[in-house]
PDB file of C-alpha atoms in Angstrom:
ATOM      1  CA  MET A1055     -12.321 -18.952   3.044  1.00  0.00           C
ATOM      2  CA  SER A1056      -8.723 -17.813   3.543  1.00  0.00           C
ATOM      3  CA  THR A1057      -7.905 -18.250  -0.164  1.00  0.00           C
ATOM      4  CA  ALA A1058     -11.197 -16.852  -1.558  1.00  0.00           C
ATOM      5  CA  TRP A1059     -11.087 -13.627  -3.558  1.00  0.00           C
ATOM      6  CA  PRO A1060     -13.994 -11.440  -2.357  1.00  0.00           C
ATOM      7  CA  LYS A1061     -16.007  -9.063  -4.500  1.00  0.00           C
ATOM      8  CA  LEU A1062     -15.167  -5.392  -3.948  1.00  0.00           C
ATOM      9  CA  ASP A1063     -17.303  -2.368  -4.794  1.00  0.00           C
ATOM     10  CA  TYR A1064     -15.348   0.832  -4.251  1.00  0.00           C
ATOM     11  CA  LEU A1065     -18.254   3.178  -4.873  1.00  0.00           C
ATOM     12  CA  ALA A1066     -20.322   1.411  -2.195  1.00  0.00           C
ATOM     13  CA  TRP A1067     -17.696   1.930   0.537  1.00  0.00           C
ATOM     14  CA  ARG A1068     -15.662   4.910  -0.664  1.00  0.00           C
ATOM     15  CA  GLU A1069     -16.627   7.077   2.326  1.00  0.00           C
ATOM     16  CA  THR A1070     -15.498   4.351   4.713  1.00  0.00           C
ATOM     17  CA  ALA A1071     -12.388   3.814   2.580  1.00  0.00           C
ATOM     18  CA  SER A1072     -11.552   7.511   2.774  1.00  0.00           C
ATOM     19  CA  ALA A1073     -11.930   7.488   6.554  1.00  0.00           C
ATOM     20  CA  PHE A1074      -9.919   4.277   6.954  1.00  0.00           C
ATOM     21  CA  HIS A1075      -7.180   5.758   4.762  1.00  0.00           C
ATOM     22  CA  LEU A1076      -6.915   8.736   7.118  1.00  0.00           C
ATOM     23  CA  TYR A1077      -6.883   6.507  10.220  1.00  0.00           C
ATOM     24  CA  LEU A1078      -3.949   4.628   8.684  1.00  0.00           C
ATOM     25  CA  GLN A1079      -2.251   7.967   8.032  1.00  0.00           C
ATOM     26  CA  VAL A1080      -2.518   8.905  11.715  1.00  0.00           C
ATOM     27  CA  ALA A1081      -0.844   5.675  12.835  1.00  0.00           C
ATOM     28  CA  GLY A1082       1.576   5.702   9.899  1.00  0.00           C
ATOM     29  CA  LYS A1083       2.764   9.217  10.649  1.00  0.00           C
ATOM     30  CA  TYR A1084       3.371   8.209  14.258  1.00  0.00           C
ATOM     31  CA  ARG A1085       5.539   5.330  13.022  1.00  0.00           C
ATOM     32  CA  LEU A1086       7.334   7.630  10.580  1.00  0.00           C
ATOM     33  CA  ALA A1087       8.173  10.107  13.350  1.00  0.00           C
ATOM     34  CA  HIS A1088       9.692   7.463  15.631  1.00  0.00           C
ATOM     35  CA  THR A1089      11.476   5.098  13.237  1.00  0.00           C
ATOM     36  CA  PRO A1090      14.905   5.646  11.629  1.00  0.00           C
ATOM     37  CA  TRP A1091      14.698   6.349   7.912  1.00  0.00           C
ATOM     38  CA  LEU A1092      14.979   3.367   5.584  1.00  0.00           C
ATOM     39  CA  ASN A1093      15.489   3.808   1.841  1.00  0.00           C
ATOM     40  CA  GLN A1094      12.408   4.580  -0.261  1.00  0.00           C
ATOM     41  CA  SER A1095      10.336   5.327   2.889  1.00  0.00           C
ATOM     42  CA  TRP A1096      10.202   1.632   3.822  1.00  0.00           C
ATOM     43  CA  ASN A1097      10.345   2.556   7.515  1.00  0.00           C
ATOM     44  CA  ALA A1098       6.825   4.014   7.372  1.00  0.00           C
ATOM     45  CA  THR A1099       4.686   1.257   5.874  1.00  0.00           C
ATOM     46  CA  PHE A1100       2.123  -1.315   7.055  1.00  0.00           C
ATOM     47  CA  TYR A1101       2.179  -5.081   6.521  1.00  0.00           C
ATOM     48  CA  VAL A1102      -0.706  -7.466   5.935  1.00  0.00           C
ATOM     49  CA  THR A1103      -1.391 -10.007   8.685  1.00  0.00           C
ATOM     50  CA  PRO A1104      -4.130 -12.648   9.062  1.00  0.00           C
ATOM     51  CA  ARG A1105      -5.984 -10.203  11.308  1.00  0.00           C
ATOM     52  CA  GLY A1106      -5.401  -6.924   9.512  1.00  0.00           C
ATOM     53  CA  LEU A1107      -2.551  -4.439   9.099  1.00  0.00           C
ATOM     54  CA  THR A1108       0.416  -3.939  11.414  1.00  0.00           C
ATOM     55  CA  THR A1109       3.219  -1.416  11.799  1.00  0.00           C
ATOM     56  CA  SER A1110       5.619  -4.025  13.250  1.00  0.00           C
ATOM     57  CA  ALA A1111       7.687  -2.846  16.245  1.00  0.00           C
ATOM     58  CA  ILE A1112       8.203   0.920  16.540  1.00  0.00           C
ATOM     59  CA  PRO A1113      11.231   2.026  18.631  1.00  0.00           C
ATOM     60  CA  ASP A1114       9.318   4.301  20.980  1.00  0.00           C
ATOM     61  CA  GLY A1115       9.036   3.741  24.711  1.00  0.00           C
ATOM     62  CA  SER A1116       9.684   0.052  25.391  1.00  0.00           C
ATOM     63  CA  GLY A1117       8.768  -0.766  21.787  1.00  0.00           C
ATOM     64  CA  ILE A1118       5.251  -0.323  20.406  1.00  0.00           C
ATOM     65  CA  GLU A1119       3.276  -2.178  17.742  1.00  0.00           C
ATOM     66  CA  ILE A1120       0.013  -0.920  16.260  1.00  0.00           C
ATOM     67  CA  LEU A1121      -2.380  -3.476  14.761  1.00  0.00           C
ATOM     68  CA  PHE A1122      -5.531  -2.565  12.855  1.00  0.00           C
ATOM     69  CA  ASP A1123      -7.534  -5.687  13.699  1.00  0.00           C
ATOM     70  CA  LEU A1124     -10.020  -5.904  10.837  1.00  0.00           C
ATOM     71  CA  HIS A1125     -11.792  -8.961  12.220  1.00  0.00           C
ATOM     72  CA  ASP A1126     -12.850  -7.338  15.480  1.00  0.00           C
ATOM     73  CA  HIS A1127     -12.614  -3.792  14.049  1.00  0.00           C
ATOM     74  CA  VAL A1128     -10.364  -2.384  16.724  1.00  0.00           C
ATOM     75  CA  VAL A1129      -6.935  -0.753  16.809  1.00  0.00           C
ATOM     76  CA  ILE A1130      -4.711  -2.585  19.277  1.00  0.00           C
ATOM     77  CA  GLY A1131      -1.458  -1.207  20.638  1.00  0.00           C
ATOM     78  CA  THR A1132       1.013  -3.375  22.538  1.00  0.00           C
ATOM     79  CA  SER A1133       4.278  -2.422  24.198  1.00  0.00           C
ATOM     80  CA  GLY A1134       7.454  -4.242  25.106  1.00  0.00           C
ATOM     81  CA  ASP A1135       6.738  -3.935  28.829  1.00  0.00           C
ATOM     82  CA  GLY A1136       3.446  -5.798  28.530  1.00  0.00           C
ATOM     83  CA  ARG A1137       0.975  -2.946  28.287  1.00  0.00           C
ATOM     84  CA  LYS A1138      -1.979  -3.086  25.904  1.00  0.00           C
ATOM     85  CA  ALA A1139      -4.464  -0.429  24.796  1.00  0.00           C
ATOM     86  CA  SER A1140      -7.146  -0.291  22.141  1.00  0.00           C
ATOM     87  CA  LEU A1141      -9.716   1.883  20.413  1.00  0.00           C
ATOM     88  CA  ALA A1142     -12.767   0.824  18.433  1.00  0.00           C
ATOM     89  CA  LEU A1143     -13.136   1.408  14.696  1.00  0.00           C
ATOM     90  CA  ARG A1144     -16.618   2.846  14.328  1.00  0.00           C
ATOM     91  CA  PRO A1145     -18.549   5.731  12.768  1.00  0.00           C
ATOM     92  CA  MET A1146     -16.636   8.768  14.013  1.00  0.00           C
ATOM     93  CA  THR A1147     -14.667  11.821  12.956  1.00  0.00           C
ATOM     94  CA  VAL A1148     -10.986  11.799  12.062  1.00  0.00           C
ATOM     95  CA  ALA A1149     -10.465  14.270  14.910  1.00  0.00           C
ATOM     96  CA  ALA A1150     -11.987  11.779  17.364  1.00  0.00           C
ATOM     97  CA  PHE A1151      -9.802   8.963  16.030  1.00  0.00           C
ATOM     98  CA  HIS A1152      -6.735  11.192  16.277  1.00  0.00           C
ATOM     99  CA  ALA A1153      -7.511  12.096  19.898  1.00  0.00           C
ATOM    100  CA  ASP A1154      -8.155   8.464  20.826  1.00  0.00           C
ATOM    101  CA  PHE A1155      -4.921   7.409  19.115  1.00  0.00           C
ATOM    102  CA  LEU A1156      -2.880   9.977  21.050  1.00  0.00           C
ATOM    103  CA  GLY A1157      -4.349   8.561  24.253  1.00  0.00           C
ATOM    104  CA  LEU A1158      -3.556   5.010  23.161  1.00  0.00           C
ATOM    105  CA  ILE A1159       0.119   5.847  22.560  1.00  0.00           C
ATOM    106  CA  ALA A1160       0.386   7.651  25.904  1.00  0.00           C
ATOM    107  CA  ALA A1161      -1.168   4.645  27.674  1.00  0.00           C
ATOM    108  CA  LEU A1162       1.532   2.445  26.156  1.00  0.00           C
ATOM    109  CA  GLY A1163       4.314   4.671  27.458  1.00  0.00           C
ATOM    110  CA  GLY A1164       5.063   6.137  24.039  1.00  0.00           C
ATOM    111  CA  THR A1165       5.519   9.685  22.813  1.00  0.00           C
ATOM    112  CA  PRO A1166       2.427  10.750  20.842  1.00  0.00           C
ATOM    113  CA  ASN A1167       4.203  13.414  18.804  1.00  0.00           C
ATOM    114  CA  PHE A1168       4.067  13.436  14.994  1.00  0.00           C
ATOM    115  CA  HIS A1169       3.142  15.680  12.065  1.00  0.00           C
ATOM    116  CA  GLY A1170      -0.601  16.184  12.202  1.00  0.00           C
ATOM    117  CA  VAL A1171      -1.557  16.780   8.550  1.00  0.00           C
ATOM    118  CA  PRO A1172      -2.330  14.063   5.945  1.00  0.00           C
ATOM    119  CA  ASN A1173      -0.116  13.466   2.905  1.00  0.00           C
ATOM    120  CA  GLU A1174      -0.969  12.650  -0.720  1.00  0.00           C
ATOM    121  CA  VAL A1175      -4.639  13.601  -0.424  1.00  0.00           C
ATOM    122  CA  PRO A1176      -6.310  16.634  -2.050  1.00  0.00           C
ATOM    123  CA  TYR A1177      -7.065  19.577   0.231  1.00  0.00           C
ATOM    124  CA  PRO A1178      -5.565  17.996   3.384  1.00  0.00           C
ATOM    125  CA  VAL A1179      -7.229  18.944   6.658  1.00  0.00           C
ATOM    126  CA  PRO A1180      -5.235  18.597   9.908  1.00  0.00           C
ATOM    127  CA  PHE A1181      -6.341  15.465  11.740  1.00  0.00           C
ATOM    128  CA  ALA A1182      -7.315  17.366  14.880  1.00  0.00           C
ATOM    129  CA  GLU A1183      -9.568  19.704  12.856  1.00  0.00           C
ATOM    130  CA  ASP A1184     -11.326  17.116  10.688  1.00  0.00           C
ATOM    131  CA  ASP A1185     -14.727  17.082  12.379  1.00  0.00           C
ATOM    132  CA  ARG A1186     -16.788  15.624   9.524  1.00  0.00           C
ATOM    133  CA  GLU A1187     -18.710  12.536  10.593  1.00  0.00           C
ATOM    134  CA  ARG A1188     -17.475   9.427   8.768  1.00  0.00           C
ATOM    135  CA  PRO A1189     -19.263   6.089   8.328  1.00  0.00           C
ATOM    136  CA  TYR A1190     -17.698   2.707   9.055  1.00  0.00           C
ATOM    137  CA  ASP A1191     -18.852  -0.221   6.904  1.00  0.00           C
ATOM    138  CA  ALA A1192     -17.415  -3.171   8.821  1.00  0.00           C
ATOM    139  CA  ASP A1193     -18.360  -5.740   6.167  1.00  0.00           C
ATOM    140  CA  ALA A1194     -16.665  -3.746   3.402  1.00  0.00           C
ATOM    141  CA  VAL A1195     -13.527  -3.382   5.535  1.00  0.00           C
ATOM    142  CA  ARG A1196     -13.542  -7.137   6.177  1.00  0.00           C
ATOM    143  CA  ARG A1197     -13.772  -7.863   2.432  1.00  0.00           C
ATOM    144  CA  PHE A1198     -10.980  -5.376   1.739  1.00  0.00           C
ATOM    145  CA  HIS A1199      -8.785  -7.204   4.231  1.00  0.00           C
ATOM    146  CA  GLN A1200      -9.646 -10.557   2.658  1.00  0.00           C
ATOM    147  CA  ALA A1201      -8.608  -9.157  -0.723  1.00  0.00           C
ATOM    148  CA  LEU A1202      -5.333  -7.880   0.763  1.00  0.00           C
ATOM    149  CA  LEU A1203      -4.576 -11.371   2.102  1.00  0.00           C
ATOM    150  CA  CYS A1204      -5.025 -12.850  -1.381  1.00  0.00           C
ATOM    151  CA  ILE A1205      -2.986 -10.130  -3.075  1.00  0.00           C
ATOM    152  CA  ASP A1206      -0.239 -10.293  -0.452  1.00  0.00           C
ATOM    153  CA  ARG A1207       0.072 -14.034  -1.092  1.00  0.00           C
ATOM    154  CA  VAL A1208       0.636 -13.550  -4.837  1.00  0.00           C
ATOM    155  CA  PHE A1209       2.891 -10.518  -4.461  1.00  0.00           C
ATOM    156  CA  LYS A1210       5.132 -12.398  -2.030  1.00  0.00           C
ATOM    157  CA  THR A1211       5.418 -15.361  -4.365  1.00  0.00           C
ATOM    158  CA  PHE A1212       6.307 -13.002  -7.225  1.00  0.00           C
ATOM    159  CA  ARG A1213       8.967 -11.344  -5.066  1.00  0.00           C
ATOM    160  CA  THR A1214      10.804 -14.654  -4.522  1.00  0.00           C
ATOM    161  CA  SER A1215      11.994 -14.847  -8.151  1.00  0.00           C
ATOM    162  CA  PHE A1216      14.163 -11.728  -7.899  1.00  0.00           C
ATOM    163  CA  LEU A1217      17.709 -11.692  -6.493  1.00  0.00           C
ATOM    164  CA  GLY A1218      18.348  -7.968  -6.757  1.00  0.00           C
ATOM    165  CA  LYS A1219      17.130  -5.251  -4.437  1.00  0.00           C
ATOM    166  CA  ALA A1220      13.385  -5.628  -3.911  1.00  0.00           C
ATOM    167  CA  SER A1221      10.993  -3.983  -1.501  1.00  0.00           C
ATOM    168  CA  PRO A1222       8.938  -5.880   1.035  1.00  0.00           C
ATOM    169  CA  VAL A1223       5.285  -6.325   0.153  1.00  0.00           C
ATOM    170  CA  HIS A1224       3.892  -3.390   2.088  1.00  0.00           C
ATOM    171  CA  LEU A1225       1.068  -0.870   2.222  1.00  0.00           C
ATOM    172  CA  PHE A1226       1.870   2.806   1.848  1.00  0.00           C
ATOM    173  CA  TRP A1227      -0.525   4.891   3.916  1.00  0.00           C
ATOM    174  CA  GLY A1228       0.044   8.021   1.823  1.00  0.00           C
ATOM    175  CA  SER A1229      -1.084   6.640  -1.515  1.00  0.00           C
ATOM    176  CA  PHE A1230      -3.149   3.850   0.129  1.00  0.00           C
ATOM    177  CA  ASP A1231      -1.735   1.054  -2.014  1.00  0.00           C
ATOM    178  CA  LEU A1232      -0.216  -2.360  -1.414  1.00  0.00           C
ATOM    179  CA  ALA A1233       2.984  -2.495  -3.454  1.00  0.00           C
ATOM    180  CA  VAL A1234       6.086  -4.479  -4.357  1.00  0.00           C
ATOM    181  CA  THR A1235       9.027  -2.952  -6.238  1.00  0.00           C
ATOM    182  CA  ARG A1236      12.095  -4.313  -8.021  1.00  0.00           C
ATOM    183  CA  PHE A1237      15.278  -2.322  -8.678  1.00  0.00           C
ATOM    184  CA  SER A1238      17.688  -2.699 -11.597  1.00  0.00           C
ATOM    185  CA  GLY A1239      20.672  -1.590  -9.507  1.00  0.00           C
ATOM    186  CA  ARG A1240      21.268   1.506 -11.657  1.00  0.00           C
ATOM    187  CA  PRO A1241      20.604   5.159 -10.748  1.00  0.00           C
ATOM    188  CA  ALA A1242      17.612   6.901 -12.287  1.00  0.00           C
ATOM    189  CA  PRO A1243      17.265  10.474 -13.557  1.00  0.00           C
ATOM    190  CA  LEU A1244      15.958  13.002 -11.062  1.00  0.00           C
ATOM    191  CA  HIS A1245      12.228  12.497 -10.587  1.00  0.00           C
ATOM    192  CA  PRO A1246      10.108  15.596 -11.357  1.00  0.00           C
ATOM    193  CA  ALA A1247       8.179  15.125  -8.069  1.00  0.00           C
ATOM    194  CA  GLY A1248       5.194  17.473  -7.736  1.00  0.00           C
ATOM    195  CA  ILE A1249       2.996  14.914  -5.939  1.00  0.00           C
ATOM    196  CA  PRO A1250       0.285  16.754  -3.976  1.00  0.00           C
ATOM    197  CA  ALA A1251       0.955  17.062  -0.226  1.00  0.00           C
ATOM    198  CA  LEU A1252       4.245  15.143  -0.450  1.00  0.00           C
ATOM    199  CA  PRO A1253       7.655  16.796  -0.020  1.00  0.00           C
ATOM    200  CA  ASN A1254       9.581  16.783  -3.290  1.00  0.00           C
ATOM    201  CA  ASP A1255      12.708  15.332  -1.686  1.00  0.00           C
ATOM    202  CA  VAL A1256      10.712  12.319  -0.453  1.00  0.00           C
ATOM    203  CA  ALA A1257       9.382  11.596  -3.937  1.00  0.00           C
ATOM    204  CA  GLN A1258      12.810  12.078  -5.503  1.00  0.00           C
ATOM    205  CA  GLU A1259      14.479   9.748  -3.009  1.00  0.00           C
ATOM    206  CA  ALA A1260      11.775   7.144  -3.671  1.00  0.00           C
ATOM    207  CA  TYR A1261      12.692   7.134  -7.379  1.00  0.00           C
ATOM    208  CA  ASP A1262      16.439   7.658  -7.265  1.00  0.00           C
ATOM    209  CA  GLN A1263      17.012   4.200  -8.789  1.00  0.00           C
ATOM    210  CA  GLU A1264      15.477   2.456 -11.806  1.00  0.00           C
ATOM    211  CA  VAL A1265      12.387   0.535 -10.728  1.00  0.00           C
ATOM    212  CA  SER A1266       9.696  -1.790 -11.921  1.00  0.00           C
ATOM    213  CA  SER A1267       6.803  -1.521  -9.493  1.00  0.00           C
ATOM    214  CA  ALA A1268       3.367  -3.095  -9.131  1.00  0.00           C
ATOM    215  CA  GLY A1269       0.590  -2.652  -6.644  1.00  0.00           C
ATOM    216  CA  PHE A1270      -3.084  -2.546  -5.765  1.00  0.00           C
ATOM    217  CA  TRP A1271      -5.416   0.372  -5.121  1.00  0.00           C
ATOM    218  CA  PRO A1272      -8.856  -0.099  -3.537  1.00  0.00           C
ATOM    219  CA  GLY A1273     -10.071   2.772  -5.724  1.00  0.00           C
ATOM    220  CA  GLY A1274      -9.845   6.546  -5.797  1.00  0.00           C
ATOM    221  CA  GLY A1275      -7.086   8.711  -7.205  1.00  0.00           C
ATOM    222  CA  GLY A1276      -8.813   8.985 -10.552  1.00  0.00           C
ATOM    223  CA  ILE A1277     -10.396   5.532 -10.764  1.00  0.00           C
ATOM    224  CA  ASP A1278     -13.766   4.440  -9.384  1.00  0.00           C
ATOM    225  CA  TYR A1279     -12.958   0.752  -9.027  1.00  0.00           C
ATOM    226  CA  PRO A1280     -10.287  -1.374  -7.338  1.00  0.00           C
ATOM    227  CA  ALA A1281      -7.378  -2.149  -9.627  1.00  0.00           C
ATOM    228  CA  PHE A1282      -3.829  -3.385  -9.956  1.00  0.00           C
ATOM    229  CA  TYR A1283      -1.170  -1.191 -11.536  1.00  0.00           C
ATOM    230  CA  ALA A1284       2.341  -1.602 -12.910  1.00  0.00           C
ATOM    231  CA  TYR A1285       4.855   0.997 -14.046  1.00  0.00           C
ATOM    232  CA  ALA A1286       8.559   1.525 -14.667  1.00  0.00           C
ATOM    233  CA  TYR A1287      10.644   4.557 -13.787  1.00  0.00           C
ATOM    234  CA  PRO A1288      12.095   5.721 -16.001  1.00  0.00           C
ATOM    235  CA  ALA A1289       9.710   4.137 -18.513  1.00  0.00           C
ATOM    236  CA  PRO A1290      11.825   2.669 -21.331  1.00  0.00           C
ATOM    237  CA  SER A1291      11.014   3.399 -24.948  1.00  0.00           C
ATOM    238  CA  GLY A1292       8.140   1.224 -26.155  1.00  0.00           C
ATOM    239  CA  PHE A1293       6.952   0.289 -22.672  1.00  0.00           C
ATOM    240  CA  ARG A1294       3.394   1.579 -23.085  1.00  0.00           C
ATOM    241  CA  ALA A1295       2.977  -0.510 -26.253  1.00  0.00           C
ATOM    242  CA  ALA A1296       4.220  -3.749 -24.683  1.00  0.00           C
ATOM    243  CA  ASN A1297       2.063  -6.866 -24.791  1.00  0.00           C
ATOM    244  CA  VAL A1298       1.036  -7.702 -21.245  1.00  0.00           C
ATOM    245  CA  GLU A1299      -1.255 -10.302 -19.692  1.00  0.00           C
ATOM    246  CA  PRO A1300      -4.057 -11.080 -18.997  1.00  0.00           C
ATOM    247  CA  ASP A1301      -6.324  -9.757 -21.754  1.00  0.00           C
ATOM    248  CA  ALA A1302      -8.106  -7.356 -19.374  1.00  0.00           C
ATOM    249  CA  ALA A1303      -4.882  -5.415 -18.704  1.00  0.00           C
ATOM    250  CA  PHE A1304      -4.475  -2.080 -20.501  1.00  0.00           C
ATOM    251  CA  TRP A1305      -2.284   1.005 -20.648  1.00  0.00           C
ATOM    252  CA  SER A1306      -3.791   4.093 -18.992  1.00  0.00           C
ATOM    253  CA  GLU A1307      -2.763   7.313 -20.696  1.00  0.00           C
ATOM    254  CA  ASP A1308      -4.128   9.322 -17.760  1.00  0.00           C
ATOM    255  CA  LEU A1309      -2.031   7.456 -15.167  1.00  0.00           C
ATOM    256  CA  SER A1310       0.891   6.468 -17.445  1.00  0.00           C
ATOM    257  CA  GLU A1311       0.911   2.899 -16.217  1.00  0.00           C
ATOM    258  CA  PHE A1312      -0.599  -0.475 -16.930  1.00  0.00           C
ATOM    259  CA  MET A1313      -3.878  -1.214 -15.170  1.00  0.00           C
ATOM    260  CA  LEU A1314      -5.787  -4.419 -14.449  1.00  0.00           C
ATOM    261  CA  PRO A1315      -9.240  -4.171 -12.860  1.00  0.00           C
ATOM    262  CA  TYR A1316      -9.523  -6.182  -9.662  1.00  0.00           C
ATOM    263  CA  GLU A1317     -12.797  -7.669 -10.916  1.00  0.00           C
ATOM    264  CA  ALA A1318     -10.963  -9.269 -13.861  1.00  0.00           C
ATOM    265  CA  VAL A1319      -8.749 -11.128 -11.393  1.00  0.00           C
ATOM    266  CA  GLN A1320     -11.462 -11.935  -8.844  1.00  0.00           C
ATOM    267  CA  SER A1321     -13.739 -13.439 -11.507  1.00  0.00           C
ATOM    268  CA  ALA A1322     -11.018 -15.365 -13.361  1.00  0.00           C
ATOM    269  CA  PRO A1323     -10.982 -19.194 -13.194  1.00  0.00           C
ATOM    270  CA  ASP A1324      -7.523 -18.898 -11.583  1.00  0.00           C
ATOM    271  CA  PRO A1325      -7.280 -15.491  -9.851  1.00  0.00           C
ATOM    272  CA  ASP A1326      -3.772 -16.107  -8.497  1.00  0.00           C
ATOM    273  CA  GLY A1327      -2.580 -17.082 -11.969  1.00  0.00           C
ATOM    274  CA  ALA A1328      -4.203 -14.064 -13.616  1.00  0.00           C
ATOM    275  CA  LEU A1329      -2.526 -11.655 -11.205  1.00  0.00           C
ATOM    276  CA  MET A1330       0.816 -13.425 -11.507  1.00  0.00           C
ATOM    277  CA  ALA A1331       0.625 -13.131 -15.297  1.00  0.00           C
ATOM    278  CA  PHE A1332       0.153  -9.373 -14.933  1.00  0.00           C
ATOM    279  CA  LEU A1333       3.111  -9.051 -12.557  1.00  0.00           C
ATOM    280  CA  VAL A1334       5.435 -11.202 -14.648  1.00  0.00           C
ATOM    281  CA  SER A1335       4.541  -9.690 -18.029  1.00  0.00           C
ATOM    282  CA  THR A1336       4.727  -6.043 -16.951  1.00  0.00           C
ATOM    283  CA  TYR A1337       8.032  -6.605 -15.157  1.00  0.00           C
ATOM    284  CA  GLY A1338       9.347  -8.532 -18.172  1.00  0.00           C
ATOM    285  CA  ALA A1339       8.480  -5.646 -20.473  1.00  0.00           C
ATOM    286  CA  ALA A1340      10.225  -3.130 -18.197  1.00  0.00           C
ATOM    287  CA  ALA A1341      13.299  -5.327 -17.766  1.00  0.00           C
ATOM    288  CA  ASP A1342      13.695  -6.277 -21.437  1.00  0.00           C
ATOM    289  CA  LEU A1343      13.060  -2.811 -22.853  1.00  0.00           C
ATOM    290  CA  GLY A1344      15.142  -1.202 -20.094  1.00  0.00           C
ATOM    291  CA  GLY A1345      18.127  -3.521 -20.592  1.00  0.00           C
ATOM    292  CA  TRP A1346      18.134  -5.030 -17.101  1.00  0.00           C
ATOM    293  CA  ASP A1347      20.618  -7.870 -16.493  1.00  0.00           C
ATOM    294  CA  ARG A1348      17.940 -10.527 -16.052  1.00  0.00           C
ATOM    295  CA  ASP A1349      20.407 -13.447 -15.875  1.00  0.00           C
ATOM    296  CA  LEU A1350      22.008 -11.834 -12.843  1.00  0.00           C
ATOM    297  CA  LEU A1351      18.854 -10.534 -11.178  1.00  0.00           C
ATOM    298  CA  GLU A1352      16.405 -13.442 -11.444  1.00  0.00           C
ATOM    299  CA  CYS A1353      15.943 -16.962 -10.125  1.00  0.00           C
ATOM    300  CA  GLU A1354      13.276 -19.658  -9.956  1.00  0.00           C
ATOM    301  CA  PRO A1355      10.355 -18.535  -7.778  1.00  0.00           C
ATOM    302  CA  GLY A1356      10.222 -19.821  -4.215  1.00  0.00           C
ATOM    303  CA  ARG A1357      13.252 -22.134  -4.444  1.00  0.00           C
ATOM    304  CA  PRO A1358      16.790 -21.951  -2.995  1.00  0.00           C
TER     305      PRO A1358
END
């Protein structure tokens, strides 16, 4: 089952997805507050593991790692001095999760201080004041994790064919997307920013170089279904009219990026191949139309 692409229905679990997104924000903002800045906010992200999503080691106390274990549906914290603490993922309020998380960090010998308001969500409510009861659909969360494992596998293979600066495959807790980004090596014009509940200087630093980026959303943010996306910044002339694969991919005028419904990949005879075609063709369009030095920047995938 580790290579199977599960079916996902965003509308059926969107309330759980919204809650889970905010739980990730709590832990992500703790990591952000205690980790030295790395370009393009890479110090703040999560990584897919066989059990769920991890922060990797955070330099607080003796060293702390936070794992969202999506098999047993528990948040597990471990420290460098051998301590371990956990809290259950369950129907609850964001305020209750936030309070439990503060206690978990304190039990590990860490410093549970961080900015207590969500980012990149409409009408953000401080974590400690968000008392609305939230559901927890464990089966939907499990299927979401299974999808992330499949997507992570393809994204990482795609990443191997690029020699220039490239991001890790990582999940941003602000926008709630798994992403991988390639850089041309040239500076980009100042980004207009204006992203809700995100400081303008953070957005502008994230796009201070030319990029070709792709990722996966579970849904939300203007779409009611899980989907892959791809964009270039700055978008070169003719990019929106480029021919991309597979046939189900399309240009979204509303989002100004290429989109590929997750269902089109999941139901394809070769899901990995369908997603790879989307990644390769959208990057190729950005690189060719943007005049990237592809001979210098690229190599055969997965080989020395």
